[in-house]
Short mmCIF file of C-alpha atoms and ligand atoms in Angstrom, two decimals:
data_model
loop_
_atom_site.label_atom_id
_atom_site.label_comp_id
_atom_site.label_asym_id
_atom_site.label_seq_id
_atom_site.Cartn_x
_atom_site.Cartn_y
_atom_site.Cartn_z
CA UNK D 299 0.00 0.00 0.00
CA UNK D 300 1.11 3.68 -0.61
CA UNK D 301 2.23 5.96 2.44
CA UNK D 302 0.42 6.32 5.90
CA UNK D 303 0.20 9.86 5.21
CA UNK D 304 -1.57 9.58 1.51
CA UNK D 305 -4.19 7.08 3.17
CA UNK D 306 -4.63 9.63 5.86
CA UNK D 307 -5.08 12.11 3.22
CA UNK D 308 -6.92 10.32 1.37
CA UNK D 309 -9.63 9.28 4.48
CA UNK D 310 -9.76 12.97 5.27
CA UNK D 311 -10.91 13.59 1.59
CA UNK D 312 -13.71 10.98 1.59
CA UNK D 313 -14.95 11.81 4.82
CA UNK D 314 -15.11 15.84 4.20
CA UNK D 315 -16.74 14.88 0.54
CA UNK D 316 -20.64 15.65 0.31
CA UNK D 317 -20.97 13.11 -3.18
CA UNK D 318 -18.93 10.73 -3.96
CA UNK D 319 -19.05 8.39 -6.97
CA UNK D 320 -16.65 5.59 -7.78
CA UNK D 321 -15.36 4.04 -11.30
CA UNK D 322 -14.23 0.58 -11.17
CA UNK D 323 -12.33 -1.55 -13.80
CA UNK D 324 -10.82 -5.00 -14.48
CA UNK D 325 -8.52 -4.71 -11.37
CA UNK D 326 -10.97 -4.87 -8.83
CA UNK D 327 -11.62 -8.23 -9.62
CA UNK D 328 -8.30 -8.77 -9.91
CA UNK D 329 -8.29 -10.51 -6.07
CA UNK D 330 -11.57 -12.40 -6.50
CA UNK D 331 -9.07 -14.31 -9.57
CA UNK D 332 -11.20 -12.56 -12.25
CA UNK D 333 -8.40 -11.45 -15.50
CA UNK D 334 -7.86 -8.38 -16.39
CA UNK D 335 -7.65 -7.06 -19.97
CA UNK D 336 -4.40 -5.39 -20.46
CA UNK D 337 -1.84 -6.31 -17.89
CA UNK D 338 0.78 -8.44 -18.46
CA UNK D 339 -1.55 -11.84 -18.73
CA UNK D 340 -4.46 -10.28 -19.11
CA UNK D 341 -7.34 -11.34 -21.85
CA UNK D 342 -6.54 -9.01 -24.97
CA UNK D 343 -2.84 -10.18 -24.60
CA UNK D 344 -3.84 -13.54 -25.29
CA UNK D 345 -7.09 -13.20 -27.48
CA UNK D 346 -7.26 -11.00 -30.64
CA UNK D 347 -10.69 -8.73 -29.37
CA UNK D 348 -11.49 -8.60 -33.26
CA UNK D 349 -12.52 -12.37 -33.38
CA UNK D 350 -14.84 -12.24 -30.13
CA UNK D 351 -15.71 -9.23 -28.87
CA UNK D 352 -17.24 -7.19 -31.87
CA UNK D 353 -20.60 -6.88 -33.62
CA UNK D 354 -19.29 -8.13 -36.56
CA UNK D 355 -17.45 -11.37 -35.09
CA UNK D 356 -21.06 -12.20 -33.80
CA UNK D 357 -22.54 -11.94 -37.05
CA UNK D 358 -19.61 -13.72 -39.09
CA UNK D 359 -19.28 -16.21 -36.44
CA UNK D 360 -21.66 -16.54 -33.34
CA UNK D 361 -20.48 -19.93 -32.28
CA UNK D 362 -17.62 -18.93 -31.22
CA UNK D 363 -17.99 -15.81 -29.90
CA UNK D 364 -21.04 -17.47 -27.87
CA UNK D 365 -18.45 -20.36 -26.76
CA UNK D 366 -15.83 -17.70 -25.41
CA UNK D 367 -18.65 -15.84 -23.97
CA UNK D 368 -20.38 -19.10 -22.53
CA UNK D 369 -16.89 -20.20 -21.08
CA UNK D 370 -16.43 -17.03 -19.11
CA UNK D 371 -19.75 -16.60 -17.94
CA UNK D 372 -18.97 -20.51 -16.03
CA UNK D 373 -16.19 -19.08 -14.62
CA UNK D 374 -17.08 -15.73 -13.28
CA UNK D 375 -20.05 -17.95 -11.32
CA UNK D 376 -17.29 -19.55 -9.50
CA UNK D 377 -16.18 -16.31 -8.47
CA UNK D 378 -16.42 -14.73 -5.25
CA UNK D 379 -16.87 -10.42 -4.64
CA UNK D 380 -13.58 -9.66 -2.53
CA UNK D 381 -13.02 -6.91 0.47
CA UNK D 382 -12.90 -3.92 -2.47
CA UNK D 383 -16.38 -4.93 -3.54
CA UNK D 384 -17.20 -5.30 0.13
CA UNK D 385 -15.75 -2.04 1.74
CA UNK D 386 -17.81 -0.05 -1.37
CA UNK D 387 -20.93 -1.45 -1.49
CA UNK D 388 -20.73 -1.19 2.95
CA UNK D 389 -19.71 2.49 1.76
CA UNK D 390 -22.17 3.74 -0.09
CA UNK D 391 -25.40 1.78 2.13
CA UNK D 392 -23.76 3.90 5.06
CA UNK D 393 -24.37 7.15 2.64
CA UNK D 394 -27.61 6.33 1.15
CA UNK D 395 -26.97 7.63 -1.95
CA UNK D 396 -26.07 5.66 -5.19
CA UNK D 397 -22.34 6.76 -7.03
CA UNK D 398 -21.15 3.20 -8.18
CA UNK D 399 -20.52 2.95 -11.66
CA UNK D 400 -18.33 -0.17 -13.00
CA UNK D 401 -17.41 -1.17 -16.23
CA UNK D 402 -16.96 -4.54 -14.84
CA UNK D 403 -19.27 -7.21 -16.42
CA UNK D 404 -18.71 -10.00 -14.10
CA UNK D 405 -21.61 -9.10 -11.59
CA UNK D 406 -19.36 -9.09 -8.37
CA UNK D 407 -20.68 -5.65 -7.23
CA UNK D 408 -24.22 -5.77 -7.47
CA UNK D 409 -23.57 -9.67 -5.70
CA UNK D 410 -21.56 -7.69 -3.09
CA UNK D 411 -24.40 -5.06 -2.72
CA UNK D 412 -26.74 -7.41 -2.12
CA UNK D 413 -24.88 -9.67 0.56
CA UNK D 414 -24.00 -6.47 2.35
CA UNK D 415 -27.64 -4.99 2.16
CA UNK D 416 -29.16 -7.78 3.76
CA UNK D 417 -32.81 -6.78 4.98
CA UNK D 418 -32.04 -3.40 3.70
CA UNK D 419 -32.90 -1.78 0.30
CA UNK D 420 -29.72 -2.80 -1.66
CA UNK D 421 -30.88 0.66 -4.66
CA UNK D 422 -28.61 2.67 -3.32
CA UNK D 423 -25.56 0.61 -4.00
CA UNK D 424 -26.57 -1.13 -6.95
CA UNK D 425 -23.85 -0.22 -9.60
CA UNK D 426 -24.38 1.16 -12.54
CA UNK D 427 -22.83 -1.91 -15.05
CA UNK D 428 -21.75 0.85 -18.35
CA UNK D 429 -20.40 -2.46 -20.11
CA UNK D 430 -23.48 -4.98 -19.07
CA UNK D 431 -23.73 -8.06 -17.16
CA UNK D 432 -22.32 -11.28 -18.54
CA UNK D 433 -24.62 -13.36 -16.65
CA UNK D 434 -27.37 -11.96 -19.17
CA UNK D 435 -28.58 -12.44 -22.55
CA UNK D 436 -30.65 -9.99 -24.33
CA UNK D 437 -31.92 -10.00 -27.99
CA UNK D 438 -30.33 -9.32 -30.69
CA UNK D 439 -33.36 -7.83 -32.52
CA UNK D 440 -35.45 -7.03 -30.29
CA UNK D 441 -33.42 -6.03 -26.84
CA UNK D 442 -35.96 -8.28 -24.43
CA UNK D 443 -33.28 -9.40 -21.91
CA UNK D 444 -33.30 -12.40 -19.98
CA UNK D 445 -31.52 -14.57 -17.72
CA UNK D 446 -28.74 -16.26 -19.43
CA UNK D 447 -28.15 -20.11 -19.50
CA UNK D 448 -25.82 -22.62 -20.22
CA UNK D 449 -25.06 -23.01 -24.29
CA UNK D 450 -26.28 -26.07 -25.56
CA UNK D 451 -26.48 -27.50 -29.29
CA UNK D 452 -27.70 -25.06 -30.74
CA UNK D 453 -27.43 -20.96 -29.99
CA UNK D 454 -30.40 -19.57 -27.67
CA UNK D 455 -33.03 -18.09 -29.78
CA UNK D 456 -35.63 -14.70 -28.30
CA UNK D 457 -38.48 -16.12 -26.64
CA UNK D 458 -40.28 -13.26 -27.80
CA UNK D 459 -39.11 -12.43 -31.50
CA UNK D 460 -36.86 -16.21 -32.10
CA UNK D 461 -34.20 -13.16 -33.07
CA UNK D 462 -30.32 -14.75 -32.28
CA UNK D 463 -29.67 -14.02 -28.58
CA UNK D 464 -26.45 -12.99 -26.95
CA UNK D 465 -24.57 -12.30 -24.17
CA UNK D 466 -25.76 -8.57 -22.23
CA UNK D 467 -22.64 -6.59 -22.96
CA UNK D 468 -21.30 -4.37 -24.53
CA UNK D 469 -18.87 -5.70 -27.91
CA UNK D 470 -16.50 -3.09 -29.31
CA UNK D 471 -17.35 -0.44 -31.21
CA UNK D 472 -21.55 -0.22 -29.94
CA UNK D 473 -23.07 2.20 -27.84
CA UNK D 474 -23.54 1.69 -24.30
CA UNK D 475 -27.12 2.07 -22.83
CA UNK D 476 -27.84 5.32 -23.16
CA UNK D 477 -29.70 6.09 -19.81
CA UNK D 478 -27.11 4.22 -17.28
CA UNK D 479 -24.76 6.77 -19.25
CA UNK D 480 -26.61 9.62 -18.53
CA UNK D 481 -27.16 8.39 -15.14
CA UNK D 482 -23.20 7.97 -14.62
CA UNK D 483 -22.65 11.24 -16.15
CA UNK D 484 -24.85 13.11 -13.99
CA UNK D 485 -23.63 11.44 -11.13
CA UNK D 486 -19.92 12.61 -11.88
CA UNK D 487 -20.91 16.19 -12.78
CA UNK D 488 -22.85 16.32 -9.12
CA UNK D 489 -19.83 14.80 -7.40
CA UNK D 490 -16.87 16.26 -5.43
CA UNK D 491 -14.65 13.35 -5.44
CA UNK D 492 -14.39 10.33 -7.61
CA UNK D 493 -12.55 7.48 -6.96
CA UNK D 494 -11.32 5.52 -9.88
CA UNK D 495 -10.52 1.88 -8.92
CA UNK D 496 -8.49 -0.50 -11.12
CA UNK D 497 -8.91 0.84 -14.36
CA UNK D 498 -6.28 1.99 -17.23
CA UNK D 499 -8.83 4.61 -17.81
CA UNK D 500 -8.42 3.70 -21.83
CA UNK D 501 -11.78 2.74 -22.65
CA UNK D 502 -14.48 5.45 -23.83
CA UNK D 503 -16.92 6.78 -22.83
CA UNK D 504 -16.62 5.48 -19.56
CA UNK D 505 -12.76 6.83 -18.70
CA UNK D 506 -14.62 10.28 -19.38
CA UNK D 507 -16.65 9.94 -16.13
CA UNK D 508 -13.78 11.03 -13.67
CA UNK D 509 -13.14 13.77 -15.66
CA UNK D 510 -16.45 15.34 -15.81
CA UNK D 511 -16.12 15.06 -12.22
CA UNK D 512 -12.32 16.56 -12.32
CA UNK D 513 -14.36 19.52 -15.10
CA UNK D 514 -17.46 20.03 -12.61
CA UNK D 515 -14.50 21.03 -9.99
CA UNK D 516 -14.34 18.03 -8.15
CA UNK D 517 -11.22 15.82 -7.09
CA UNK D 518 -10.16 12.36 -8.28
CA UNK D 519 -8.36 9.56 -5.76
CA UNK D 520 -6.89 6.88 -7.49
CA UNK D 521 -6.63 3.15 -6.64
CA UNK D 522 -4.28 1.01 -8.73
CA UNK D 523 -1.43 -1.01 -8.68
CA UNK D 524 0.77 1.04 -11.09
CA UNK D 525 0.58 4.38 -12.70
CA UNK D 526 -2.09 5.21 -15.74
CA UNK D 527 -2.86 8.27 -17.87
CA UNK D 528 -5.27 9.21 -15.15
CA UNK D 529 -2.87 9.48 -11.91
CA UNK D 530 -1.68 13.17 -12.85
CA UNK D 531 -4.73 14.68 -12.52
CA UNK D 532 -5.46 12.55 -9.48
CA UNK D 533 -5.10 14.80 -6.22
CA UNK D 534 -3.99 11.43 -4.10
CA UNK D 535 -2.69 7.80 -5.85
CA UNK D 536 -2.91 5.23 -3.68
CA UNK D 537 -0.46 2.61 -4.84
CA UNK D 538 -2.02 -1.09 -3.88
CA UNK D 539 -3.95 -3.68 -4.35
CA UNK D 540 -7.91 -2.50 -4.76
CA UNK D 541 -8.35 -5.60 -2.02
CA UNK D 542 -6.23 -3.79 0.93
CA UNK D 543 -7.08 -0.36 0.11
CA UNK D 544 -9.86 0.23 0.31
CA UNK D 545 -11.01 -1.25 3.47
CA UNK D 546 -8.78 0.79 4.79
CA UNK D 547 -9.76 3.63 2.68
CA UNK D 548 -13.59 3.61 3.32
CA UNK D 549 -13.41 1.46 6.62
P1 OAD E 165 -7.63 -3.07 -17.81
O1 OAD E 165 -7.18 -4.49 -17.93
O2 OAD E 165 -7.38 -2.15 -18.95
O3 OAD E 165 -6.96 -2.42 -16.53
C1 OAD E 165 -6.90 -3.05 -15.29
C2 OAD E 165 -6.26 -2.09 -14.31
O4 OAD E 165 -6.33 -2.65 -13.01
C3 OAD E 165 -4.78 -1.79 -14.57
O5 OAD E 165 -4.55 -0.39 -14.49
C4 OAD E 165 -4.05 -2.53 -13.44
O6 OAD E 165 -2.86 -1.88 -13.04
C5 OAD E 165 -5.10 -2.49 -12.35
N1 OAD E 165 -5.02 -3.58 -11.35
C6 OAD E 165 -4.73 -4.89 -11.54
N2 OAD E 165 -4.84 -5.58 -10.39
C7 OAD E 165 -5.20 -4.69 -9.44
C8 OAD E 165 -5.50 -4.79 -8.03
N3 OAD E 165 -5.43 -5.94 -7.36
N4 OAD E 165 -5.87 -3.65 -7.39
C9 OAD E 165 -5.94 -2.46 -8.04
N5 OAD E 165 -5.68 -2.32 -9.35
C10 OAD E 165 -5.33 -3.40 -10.05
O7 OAD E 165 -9.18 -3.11 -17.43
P2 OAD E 165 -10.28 -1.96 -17.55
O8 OAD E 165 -9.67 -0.62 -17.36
O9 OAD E 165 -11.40 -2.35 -16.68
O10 OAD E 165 -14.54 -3.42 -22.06
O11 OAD E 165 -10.73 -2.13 -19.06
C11 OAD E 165 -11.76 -1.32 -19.54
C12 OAD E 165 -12.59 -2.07 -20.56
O12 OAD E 165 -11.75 -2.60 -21.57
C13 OAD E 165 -13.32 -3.28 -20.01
O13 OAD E 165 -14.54 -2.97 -19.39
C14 OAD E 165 -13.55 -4.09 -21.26
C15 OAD E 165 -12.16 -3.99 -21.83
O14 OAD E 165 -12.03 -4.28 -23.15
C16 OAD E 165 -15.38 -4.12 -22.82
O15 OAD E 165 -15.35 -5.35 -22.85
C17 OAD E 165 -16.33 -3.29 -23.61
#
C-alpha cells in the first residue's frame, strides 16, 4: 500500500466529501481471480478482441464468440466479490446515496451489494454496469433481456421475437445504454470526489466519467497497482492492491 500519510489524506478527503461516486475496472476483480484485460496476462494479450468481442465477429461467427462468452460466464459464477467490492458497497449503504458505476461485467458488485444490504434496500448501492452483465442475454433484434443459460447444441433463440440471442454486454465499437450513461454522467458532474478503482482509464466513454467530475471542480483519488494516464490529474494515488485499500480507505 502507498504511504500512511496519503491514506490519511486520502480518508480525510472521503470523509469531508458531500458526493462521492466511484469508477471501477478489471482490477478490482483482480483478487476475486477474475483477469484483467491489459496487464501483463491479461485477456486481450492472449485473445485478438477482433474475433470475439465485436458486432461483426457475432454476425460472421456466433459460435464462437457465444463459446468464449459461454466459457467465461462458467467461470465468473465460480467467483467470489472480494473486500474492495465489500468495503464499497458497505460504503455507499452507510451514505444512502447511489455513485457506483463499474465497467466490470462480471456481476461481483451488485452480488456484493446485495450480501452487504441484507434486509435493507440494496438501490442505493446497486452499480451502474456501463459495459453490461455477462450473466445476461438480451436479444439481438429485439433487446428483451433475460436470464442467461448454459449453451447447448444449438445458440439460444428470443423467446419473444426467435431473433439470435447474446450475451448482455457491450462488444467493441456499440453504444452503451444510453440512460445508465446519462445516469453515470450526472452522477460525476454532481460529485466532489471520484474514486477511480483499477482501471487503465483507456476505454471510452466510460474513462470520461472522472473527468467530468475533475471539469465540474471536483477531485479524483486513485486506486491502482501502477501508474495510468489518469494518476496526474489525481489529487492522491494510492499505490495497492484494490483488495487492501480500500477497506482501509472507506473502513
Ligand atoms: P484493464 O485491464 O485495462 O486495466 C486493469 C487495471 O487494473 C490496470 O490499471 C491494473 O494496473 C489495475 N489492477 C490490476 N490488479 C489490481 C489490483 N489488485 N488492485 C488495483 N488495481 C489493479 O481493465 P479496464 O480498465 O477495466 O470493455 O478495461 C476497460 C474495458 O476494456 C473493459 O470494461 C472491457 C475492456 O475491453 C469491454 O469489454 C467493452
Amino acid at each position: 500500500m502507498s504511504g500512511t500519510s496519503a491514506l490519511h489524506d486520502a480518508r480525510a478527503m472521503v470523509q469531508g466529501a458531500r458526493r462521492v461516486v466511484a469508477l471501477t475496472g478489471a482490477g478490482i476483480s483482480a483478487e476475486s481471480g477474475v483477469p484483467t484485460f491489459r496487464d501483463a496476462g491479461g485477456l486481450w494479450r492472449k485473445y485478438r478482441v477482433e474475433e470475439l468481442a465485436t458486432p461483426e465477429a457475432l454476425l460472421r461467427d456466433p459460435r464462437t464468440v457465444w463459446e468464449w462468452y459461454d466459457h467465461r460466464r462458467s467461470f465468473l459464477a465460480t467467483c467470489e466479490p472480494n473486500p474492495a467490492h465489500r468495503a464499497l458497497a458497505r460504503f455507499f449503504l452507510r451514505r444512502g446515496t447511489g455513485g457506483l458505476i463499474t465497467q466490470n461485467v462480471d456481476g461481483l458488485h451488485t452480488r456484493a451489494a446485495l450480501e452487504e444490504a441484507g434486509d435493507r434496500a440494496p438501490n442505493a448501492v446497486l452499480p451502474i454496469e456501463l459495459h453490461g452483465a455477462i450473466a445476461r442475454d438480451r436479444c439481438n433484434s429485439c433487446g428483451v433481456r433475460a436470464p442467461g443459460e448454459p449453451l447447448g447444441d444449438s445458440l439460444p433463440r428470443c423467446a419473444r421475437c426467435g431473433g439470435m440471442r447474446r450475451p448482455d454486454v457491450v462488444l467493441f465499437g456499440e453504444a452503451l445504454d444510453g440512460t445508465s450513461l446519462a445516469r453515470a454522467q450526472s452522477m460525476a458532474a454532481s460529485a466532489d470526489l471520484c474514486l477511480v478503482i483499477g482501471t487503465t482509464a483507456e476505454v471510452y466513454p466510460a474513462a470520461a466519467i472522472p473527468w467530468t467530475t475533475l471539469h465540474s471542480g471536483g477531485h479524483i483519488i486513485e486506486v491502482n497497482i501502477q501508474t495510468t494516464s489518469l494518476t496526474s490529474a489525481a489529487s492522491i494515488a494510492l499505490q495497492g492492491k484494490a483488495g487492501e485499500v480500500l477497506p482501509a480507505l472507506l473502513g
